[in-house]
JSON list of C-alpha atoms in Angstrom, two decimals:
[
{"chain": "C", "resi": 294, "resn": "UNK", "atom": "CA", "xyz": [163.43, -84.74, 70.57]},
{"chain": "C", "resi": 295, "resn": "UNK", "atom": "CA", "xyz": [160.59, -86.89, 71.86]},
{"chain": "C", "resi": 296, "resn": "UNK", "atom": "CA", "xyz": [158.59, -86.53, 68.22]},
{"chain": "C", "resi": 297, "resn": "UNK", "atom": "CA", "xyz": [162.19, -87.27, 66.29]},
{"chain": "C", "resi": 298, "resn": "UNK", "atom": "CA", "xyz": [162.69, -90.72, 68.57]},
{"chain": "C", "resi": 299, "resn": "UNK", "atom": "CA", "xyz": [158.60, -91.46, 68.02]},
{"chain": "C", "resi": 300, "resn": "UNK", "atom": "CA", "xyz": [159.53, -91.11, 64.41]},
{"chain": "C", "resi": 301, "resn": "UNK", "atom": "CA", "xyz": [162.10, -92.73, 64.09]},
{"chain": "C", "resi": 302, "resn": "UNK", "atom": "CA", "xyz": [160.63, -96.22, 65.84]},
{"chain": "C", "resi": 303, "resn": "UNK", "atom": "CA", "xyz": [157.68, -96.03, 63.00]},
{"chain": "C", "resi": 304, "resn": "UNK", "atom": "CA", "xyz": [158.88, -98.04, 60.93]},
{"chain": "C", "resi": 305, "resn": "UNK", "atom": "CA", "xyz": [159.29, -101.03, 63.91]},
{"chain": "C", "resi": 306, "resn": "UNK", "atom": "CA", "xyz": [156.55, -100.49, 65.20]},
{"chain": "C", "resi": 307, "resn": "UNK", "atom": "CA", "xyz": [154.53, -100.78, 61.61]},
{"chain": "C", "resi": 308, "resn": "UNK", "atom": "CA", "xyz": [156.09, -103.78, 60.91]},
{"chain": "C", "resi": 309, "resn": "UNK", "atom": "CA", "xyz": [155.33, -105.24, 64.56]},
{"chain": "C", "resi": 310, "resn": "UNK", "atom": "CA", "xyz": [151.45, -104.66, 63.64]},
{"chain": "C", "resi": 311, "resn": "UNK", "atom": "CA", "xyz": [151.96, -106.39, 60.23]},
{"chain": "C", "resi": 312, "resn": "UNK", "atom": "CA", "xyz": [153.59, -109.17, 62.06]},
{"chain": "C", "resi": 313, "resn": "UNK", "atom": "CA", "xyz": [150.87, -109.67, 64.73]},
{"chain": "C", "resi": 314, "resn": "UNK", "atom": "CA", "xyz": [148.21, -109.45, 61.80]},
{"chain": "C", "resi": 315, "resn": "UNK", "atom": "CA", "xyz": [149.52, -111.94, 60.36]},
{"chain": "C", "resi": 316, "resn": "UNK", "atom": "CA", "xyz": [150.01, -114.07, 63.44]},
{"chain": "C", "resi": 317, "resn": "UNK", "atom": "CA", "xyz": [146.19, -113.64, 64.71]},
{"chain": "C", "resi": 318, "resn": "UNK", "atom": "CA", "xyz": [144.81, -114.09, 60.87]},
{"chain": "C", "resi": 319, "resn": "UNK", "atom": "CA", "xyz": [143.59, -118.04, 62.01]},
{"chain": "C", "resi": 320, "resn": "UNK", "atom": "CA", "xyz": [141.81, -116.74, 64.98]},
{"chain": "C", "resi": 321, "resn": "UNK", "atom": "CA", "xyz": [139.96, -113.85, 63.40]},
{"chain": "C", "resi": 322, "resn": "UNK", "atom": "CA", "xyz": [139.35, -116.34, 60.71]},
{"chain": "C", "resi": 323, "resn": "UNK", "atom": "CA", "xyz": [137.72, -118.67, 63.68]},
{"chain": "C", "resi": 324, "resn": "UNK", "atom": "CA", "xyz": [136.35, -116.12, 65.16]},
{"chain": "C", "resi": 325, "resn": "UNK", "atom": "CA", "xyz": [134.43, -114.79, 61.71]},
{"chain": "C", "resi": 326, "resn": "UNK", "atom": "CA", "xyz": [133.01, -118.39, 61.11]},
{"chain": "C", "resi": 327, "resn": "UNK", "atom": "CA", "xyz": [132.08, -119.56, 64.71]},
{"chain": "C", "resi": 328, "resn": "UNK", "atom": "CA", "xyz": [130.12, -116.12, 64.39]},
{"chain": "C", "resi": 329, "resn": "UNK", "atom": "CA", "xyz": [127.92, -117.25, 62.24]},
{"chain": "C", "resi": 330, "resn": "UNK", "atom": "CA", "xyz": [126.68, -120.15, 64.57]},
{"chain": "C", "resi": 331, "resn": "UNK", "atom": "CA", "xyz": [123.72, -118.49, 66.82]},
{"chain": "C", "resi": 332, "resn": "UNK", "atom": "CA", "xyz": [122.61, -119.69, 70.29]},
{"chain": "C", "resi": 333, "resn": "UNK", "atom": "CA", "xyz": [119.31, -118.89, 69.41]},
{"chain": "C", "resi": 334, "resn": "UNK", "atom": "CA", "xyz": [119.19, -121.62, 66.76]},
{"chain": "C", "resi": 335, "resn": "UNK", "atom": "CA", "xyz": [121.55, -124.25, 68.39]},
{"chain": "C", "resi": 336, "resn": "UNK", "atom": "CA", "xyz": [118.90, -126.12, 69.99]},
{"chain": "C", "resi": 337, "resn": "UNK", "atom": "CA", "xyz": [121.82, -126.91, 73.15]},
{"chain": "C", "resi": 338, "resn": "UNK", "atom": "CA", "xyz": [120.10, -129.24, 75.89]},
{"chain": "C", "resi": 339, "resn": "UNK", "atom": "CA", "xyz": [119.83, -126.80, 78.79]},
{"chain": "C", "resi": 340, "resn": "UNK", "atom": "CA", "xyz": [119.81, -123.71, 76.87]},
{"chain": "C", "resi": 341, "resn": "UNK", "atom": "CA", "xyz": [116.43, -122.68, 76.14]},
{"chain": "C", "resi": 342, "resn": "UNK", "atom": "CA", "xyz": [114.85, -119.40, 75.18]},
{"chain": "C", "resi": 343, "resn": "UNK", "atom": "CA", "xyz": [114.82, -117.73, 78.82]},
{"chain": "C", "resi": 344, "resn": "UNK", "atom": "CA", "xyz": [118.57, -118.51, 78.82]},
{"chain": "C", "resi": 345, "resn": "UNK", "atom": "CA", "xyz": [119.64, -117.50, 75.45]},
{"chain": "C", "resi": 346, "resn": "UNK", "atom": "CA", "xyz": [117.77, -114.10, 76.54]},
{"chain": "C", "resi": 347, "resn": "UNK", "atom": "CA", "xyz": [120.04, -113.67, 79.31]},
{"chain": "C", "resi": 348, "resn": "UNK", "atom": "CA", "xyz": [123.50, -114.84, 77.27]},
{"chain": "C", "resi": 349, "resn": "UNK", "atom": "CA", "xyz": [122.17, -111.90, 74.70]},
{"chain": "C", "resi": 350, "resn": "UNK", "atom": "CA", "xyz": [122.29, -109.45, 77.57]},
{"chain": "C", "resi": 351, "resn": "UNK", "atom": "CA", "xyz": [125.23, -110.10, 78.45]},
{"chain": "C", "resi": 352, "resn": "UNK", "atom": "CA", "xyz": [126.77, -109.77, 74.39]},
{"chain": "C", "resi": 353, "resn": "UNK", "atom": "CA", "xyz": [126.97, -113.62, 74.57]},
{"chain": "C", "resi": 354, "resn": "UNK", "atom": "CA", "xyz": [124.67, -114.39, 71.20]},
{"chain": "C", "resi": 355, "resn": "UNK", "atom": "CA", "xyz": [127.29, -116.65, 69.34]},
{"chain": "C", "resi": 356, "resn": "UNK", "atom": "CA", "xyz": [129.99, -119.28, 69.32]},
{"chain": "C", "resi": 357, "resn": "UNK", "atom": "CA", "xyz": [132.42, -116.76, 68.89]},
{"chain": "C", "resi": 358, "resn": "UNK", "atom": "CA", "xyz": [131.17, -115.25, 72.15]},
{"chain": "C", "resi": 359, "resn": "UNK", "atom": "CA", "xyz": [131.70, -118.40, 74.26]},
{"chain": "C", "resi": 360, "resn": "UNK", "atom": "CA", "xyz": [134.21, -118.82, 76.73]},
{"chain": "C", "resi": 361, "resn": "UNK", "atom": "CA", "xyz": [134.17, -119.98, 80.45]},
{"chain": "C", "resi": 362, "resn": "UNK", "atom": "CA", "xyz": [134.98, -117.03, 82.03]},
{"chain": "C", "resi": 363, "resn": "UNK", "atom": "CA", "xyz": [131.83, -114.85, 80.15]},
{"chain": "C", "resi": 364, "resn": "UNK", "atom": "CA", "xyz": [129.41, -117.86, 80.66]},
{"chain": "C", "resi": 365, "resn": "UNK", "atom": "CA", "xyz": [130.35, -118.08, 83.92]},
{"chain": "C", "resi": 366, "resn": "UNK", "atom": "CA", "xyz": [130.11, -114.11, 84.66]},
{"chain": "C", "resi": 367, "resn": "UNK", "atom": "CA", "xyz": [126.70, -114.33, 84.16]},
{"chain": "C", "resi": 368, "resn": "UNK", "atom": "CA", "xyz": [124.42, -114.58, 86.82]},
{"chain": "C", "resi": 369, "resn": "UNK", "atom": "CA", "xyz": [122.62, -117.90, 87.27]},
{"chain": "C", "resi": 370, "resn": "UNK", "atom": "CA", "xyz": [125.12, -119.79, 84.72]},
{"chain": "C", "resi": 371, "resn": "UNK", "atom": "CA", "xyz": [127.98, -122.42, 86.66]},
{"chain": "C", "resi": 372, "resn": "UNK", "atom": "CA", "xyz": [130.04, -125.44, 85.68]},
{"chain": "C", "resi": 373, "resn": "UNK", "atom": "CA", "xyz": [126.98, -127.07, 84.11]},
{"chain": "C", "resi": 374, "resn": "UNK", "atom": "CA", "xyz": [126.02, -124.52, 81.49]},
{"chain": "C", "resi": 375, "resn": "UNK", "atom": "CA", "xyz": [128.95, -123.36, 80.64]},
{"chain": "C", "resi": 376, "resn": "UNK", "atom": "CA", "xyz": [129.91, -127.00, 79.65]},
{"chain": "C", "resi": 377, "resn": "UNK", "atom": "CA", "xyz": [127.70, -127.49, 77.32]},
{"chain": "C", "resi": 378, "resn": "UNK", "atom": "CA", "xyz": [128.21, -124.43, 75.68]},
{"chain": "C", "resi": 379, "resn": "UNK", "atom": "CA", "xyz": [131.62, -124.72, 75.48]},
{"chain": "C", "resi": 380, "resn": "UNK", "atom": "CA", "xyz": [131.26, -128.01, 73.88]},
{"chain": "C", "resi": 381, "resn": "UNK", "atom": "CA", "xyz": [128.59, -126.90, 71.51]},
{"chain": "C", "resi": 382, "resn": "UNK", "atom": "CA", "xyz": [131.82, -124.11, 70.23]},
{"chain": "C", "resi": 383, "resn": "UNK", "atom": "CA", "xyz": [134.25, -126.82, 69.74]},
{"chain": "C", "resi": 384, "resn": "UNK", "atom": "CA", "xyz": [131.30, -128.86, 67.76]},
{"chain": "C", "resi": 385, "resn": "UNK", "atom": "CA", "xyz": [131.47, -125.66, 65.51]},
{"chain": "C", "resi": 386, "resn": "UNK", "atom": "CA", "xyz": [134.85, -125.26, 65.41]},
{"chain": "C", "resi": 387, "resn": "UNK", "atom": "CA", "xyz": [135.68, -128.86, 64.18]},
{"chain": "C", "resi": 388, "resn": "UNK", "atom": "CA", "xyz": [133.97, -127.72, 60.56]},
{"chain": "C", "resi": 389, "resn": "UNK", "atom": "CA", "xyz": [136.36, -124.43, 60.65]},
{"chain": "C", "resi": 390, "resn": "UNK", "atom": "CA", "xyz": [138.79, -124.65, 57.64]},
{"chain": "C", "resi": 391, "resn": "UNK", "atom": "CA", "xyz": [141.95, -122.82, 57.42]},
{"chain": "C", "resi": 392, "resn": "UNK", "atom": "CA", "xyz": [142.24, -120.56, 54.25]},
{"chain": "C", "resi": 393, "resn": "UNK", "atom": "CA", "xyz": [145.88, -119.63, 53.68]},
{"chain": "C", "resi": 394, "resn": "UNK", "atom": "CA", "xyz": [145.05, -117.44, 50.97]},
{"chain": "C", "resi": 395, "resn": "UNK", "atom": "CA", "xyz": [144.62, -113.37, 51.65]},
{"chain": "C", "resi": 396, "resn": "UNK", "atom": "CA", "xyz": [141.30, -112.41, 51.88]},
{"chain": "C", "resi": 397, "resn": "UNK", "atom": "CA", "xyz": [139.65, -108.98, 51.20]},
{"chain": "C", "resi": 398, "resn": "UNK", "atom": "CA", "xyz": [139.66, -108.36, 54.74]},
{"chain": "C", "resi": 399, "resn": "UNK", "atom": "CA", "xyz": [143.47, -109.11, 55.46]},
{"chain": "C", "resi": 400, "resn": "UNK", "atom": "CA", "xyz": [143.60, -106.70, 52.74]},
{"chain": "C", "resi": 401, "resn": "UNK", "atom": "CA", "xyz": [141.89, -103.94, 54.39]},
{"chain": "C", "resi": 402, "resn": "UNK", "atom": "CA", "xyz": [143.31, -104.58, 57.70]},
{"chain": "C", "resi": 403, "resn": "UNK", "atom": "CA", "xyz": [146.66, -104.26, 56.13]},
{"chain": "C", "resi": 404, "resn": "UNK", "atom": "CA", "xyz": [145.70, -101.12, 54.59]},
{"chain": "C", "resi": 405, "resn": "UNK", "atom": "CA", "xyz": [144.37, -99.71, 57.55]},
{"chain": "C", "resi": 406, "resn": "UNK", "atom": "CA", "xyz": [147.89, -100.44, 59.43]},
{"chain": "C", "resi": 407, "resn": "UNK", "atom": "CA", "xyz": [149.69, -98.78, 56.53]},
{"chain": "C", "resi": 408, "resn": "UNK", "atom": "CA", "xyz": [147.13, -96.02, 56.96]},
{"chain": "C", "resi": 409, "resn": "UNK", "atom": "CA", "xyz": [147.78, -95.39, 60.58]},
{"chain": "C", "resi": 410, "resn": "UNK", "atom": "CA", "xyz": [151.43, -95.64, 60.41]},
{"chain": "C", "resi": 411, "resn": "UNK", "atom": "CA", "xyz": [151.38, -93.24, 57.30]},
{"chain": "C", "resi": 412, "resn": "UNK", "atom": "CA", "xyz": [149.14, -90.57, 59.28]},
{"chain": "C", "resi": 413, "resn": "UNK", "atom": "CA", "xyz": [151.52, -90.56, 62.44]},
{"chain": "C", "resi": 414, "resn": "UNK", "atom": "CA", "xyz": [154.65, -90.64, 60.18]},
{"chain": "C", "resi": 415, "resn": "UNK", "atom": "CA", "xyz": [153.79, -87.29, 58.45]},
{"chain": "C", "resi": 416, "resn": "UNK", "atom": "CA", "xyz": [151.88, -85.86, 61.65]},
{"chain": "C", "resi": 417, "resn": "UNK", "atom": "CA", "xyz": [155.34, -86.47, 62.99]},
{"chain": "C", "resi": 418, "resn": "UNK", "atom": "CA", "xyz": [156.93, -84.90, 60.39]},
{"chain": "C", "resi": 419, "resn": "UNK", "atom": "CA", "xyz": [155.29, -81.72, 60.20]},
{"chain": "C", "resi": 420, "resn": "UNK", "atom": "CA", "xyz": [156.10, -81.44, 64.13]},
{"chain": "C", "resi": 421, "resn": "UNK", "atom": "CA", "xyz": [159.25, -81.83, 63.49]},
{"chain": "C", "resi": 422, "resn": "UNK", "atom": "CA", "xyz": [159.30, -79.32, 60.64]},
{"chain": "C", "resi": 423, "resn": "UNK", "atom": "CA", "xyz": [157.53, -77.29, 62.55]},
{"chain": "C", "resi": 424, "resn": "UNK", "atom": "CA", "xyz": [160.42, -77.09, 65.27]},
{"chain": "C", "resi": 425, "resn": "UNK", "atom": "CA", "xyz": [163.04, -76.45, 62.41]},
{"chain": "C", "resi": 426, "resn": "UNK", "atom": "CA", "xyz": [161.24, -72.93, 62.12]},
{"chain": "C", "resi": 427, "resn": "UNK", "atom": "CA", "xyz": [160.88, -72.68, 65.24]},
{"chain": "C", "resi": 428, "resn": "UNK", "atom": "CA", "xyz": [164.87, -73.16, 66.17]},
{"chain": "C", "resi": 429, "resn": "UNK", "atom": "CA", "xyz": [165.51, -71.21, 63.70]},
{"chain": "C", "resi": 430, "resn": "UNK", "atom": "CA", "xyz": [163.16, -68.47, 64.34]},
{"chain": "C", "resi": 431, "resn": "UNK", "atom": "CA", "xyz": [164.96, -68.18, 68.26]},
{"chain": "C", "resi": 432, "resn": "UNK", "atom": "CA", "xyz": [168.19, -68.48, 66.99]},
{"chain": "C", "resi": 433, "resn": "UNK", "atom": "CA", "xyz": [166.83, -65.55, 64.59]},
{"chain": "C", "resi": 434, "resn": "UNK", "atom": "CA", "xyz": [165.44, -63.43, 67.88]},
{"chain": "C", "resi": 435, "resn": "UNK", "atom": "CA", "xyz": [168.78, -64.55, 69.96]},
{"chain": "C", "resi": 436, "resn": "UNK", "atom": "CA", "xyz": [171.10, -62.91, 67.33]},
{"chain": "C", "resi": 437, "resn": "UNK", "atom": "CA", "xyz": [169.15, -59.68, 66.80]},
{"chain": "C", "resi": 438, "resn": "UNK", "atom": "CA", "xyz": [169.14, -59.47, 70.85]},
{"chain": "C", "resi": 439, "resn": "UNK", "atom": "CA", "xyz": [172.61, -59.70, 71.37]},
{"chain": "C", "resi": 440, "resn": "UNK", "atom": "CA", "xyz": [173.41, -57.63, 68.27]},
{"chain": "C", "resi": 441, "resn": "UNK", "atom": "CA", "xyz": [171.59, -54.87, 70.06]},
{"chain": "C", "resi": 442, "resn": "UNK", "atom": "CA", "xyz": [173.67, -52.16, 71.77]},
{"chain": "C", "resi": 443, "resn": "UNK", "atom": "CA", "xyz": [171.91, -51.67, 75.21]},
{"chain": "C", "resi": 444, "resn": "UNK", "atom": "CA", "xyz": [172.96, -48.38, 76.62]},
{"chain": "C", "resi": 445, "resn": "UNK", "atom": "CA", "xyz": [172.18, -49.62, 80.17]},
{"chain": "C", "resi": 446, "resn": "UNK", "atom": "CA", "xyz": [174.43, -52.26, 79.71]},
{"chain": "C", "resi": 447, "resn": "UNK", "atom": "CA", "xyz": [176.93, -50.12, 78.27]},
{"chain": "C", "resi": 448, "resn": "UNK", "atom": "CA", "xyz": [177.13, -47.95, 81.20]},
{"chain": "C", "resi": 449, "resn": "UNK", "atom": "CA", "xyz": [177.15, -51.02, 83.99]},
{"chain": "C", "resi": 450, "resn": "UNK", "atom": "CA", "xyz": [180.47, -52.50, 81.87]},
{"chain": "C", "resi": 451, "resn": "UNK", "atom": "CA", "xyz": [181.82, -49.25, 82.03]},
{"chain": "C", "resi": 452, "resn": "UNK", "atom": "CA", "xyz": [181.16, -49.07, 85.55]},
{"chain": "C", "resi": 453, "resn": "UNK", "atom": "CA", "xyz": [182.23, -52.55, 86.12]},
{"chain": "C", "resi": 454, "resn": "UNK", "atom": "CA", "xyz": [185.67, -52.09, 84.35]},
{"chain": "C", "resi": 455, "resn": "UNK", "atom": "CA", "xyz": [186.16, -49.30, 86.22]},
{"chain": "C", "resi": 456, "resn": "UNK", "atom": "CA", "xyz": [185.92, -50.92, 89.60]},
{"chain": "C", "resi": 457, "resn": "UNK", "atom": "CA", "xyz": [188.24, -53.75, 88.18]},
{"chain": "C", "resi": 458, "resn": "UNK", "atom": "CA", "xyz": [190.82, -50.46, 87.93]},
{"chain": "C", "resi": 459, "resn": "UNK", "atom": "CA", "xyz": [190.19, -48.60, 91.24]},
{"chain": "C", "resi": 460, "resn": "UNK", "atom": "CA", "xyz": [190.82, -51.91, 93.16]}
]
């Protein structure tokens, strides 16, 4: 029952993740160009080579990697620091383009949705398939079982019905 109501929500719940691809194509489209921008070569006032060692520790190595909260997070960088980074991103991210059009990648994102979705739907499937023969194969085993005289129950009806008389 559980695998018939997870099958049946598939196709919601595919075109939910379609949906929110679509919806977070501008960020992973600002997130793909601001990661092209390196610390390293930024040359931000403040920021020099011991530091950008330290940001690369801590997977900070890009714009894309910026924000307060993970400058912040790592030890010996405050307010001041994480300033100036954050203004070096938005320096980036003033250059950042929109492209409306459907790139290779939206492409194989899609296609891995449609893949997942796909591979649940007939892993589903076969469960449920699976439990058809199953049903059928007790319903099978039920039959033959009552079908079957059982001289022990024979004899305790017998013995029953008589009872049923004497009293």
């Amino acid at each position: 029952e559980a695998a018939a109501n997870t099958y049946k929500k598939i196709p919601q719940e595919k075109s939910s993740a379609l949906q929110k691809l679509q919806s977070e194509r501008k960020e992973r489209q600002v997130q793909g160009f601001l990661d092209r921008f390196s610390i390293r070569n930024a040359g931000i006032s403040g920021v020099g080579p011991a530091k950008t060692v330290t940001l690369a520790s801590y997977g900070i190595e890009t714009a894309a990697d910026i924000s307060y909260s993970a400058v912040t997070s790592v030890p010996g960088f405050g307010d001041a620091t994480a300033g100036k980074l954050i203004a070096w991103r938005k320096k980036c991210e003033k250059n950042f383009t929109y492209n409306p059009t459907p790139t290779p990648q939206d492409s194989q994102e899609r296609a891995k949705i449609e893949a997942e979705f796909s591979s649940k739907a007939q892993a589903l499937a076969n469960k449920l398939l699976g439990g058809k023969q199953e049903l059928f194969q007790l319903a099978k085993t039920t039959h033959s079982r009552l079908a079957a005289d059982v001289p022990d129950l024979r004899s305790l009806y017998a013995k029953r019905w008589q009872a049923e008389v004497d009293l």
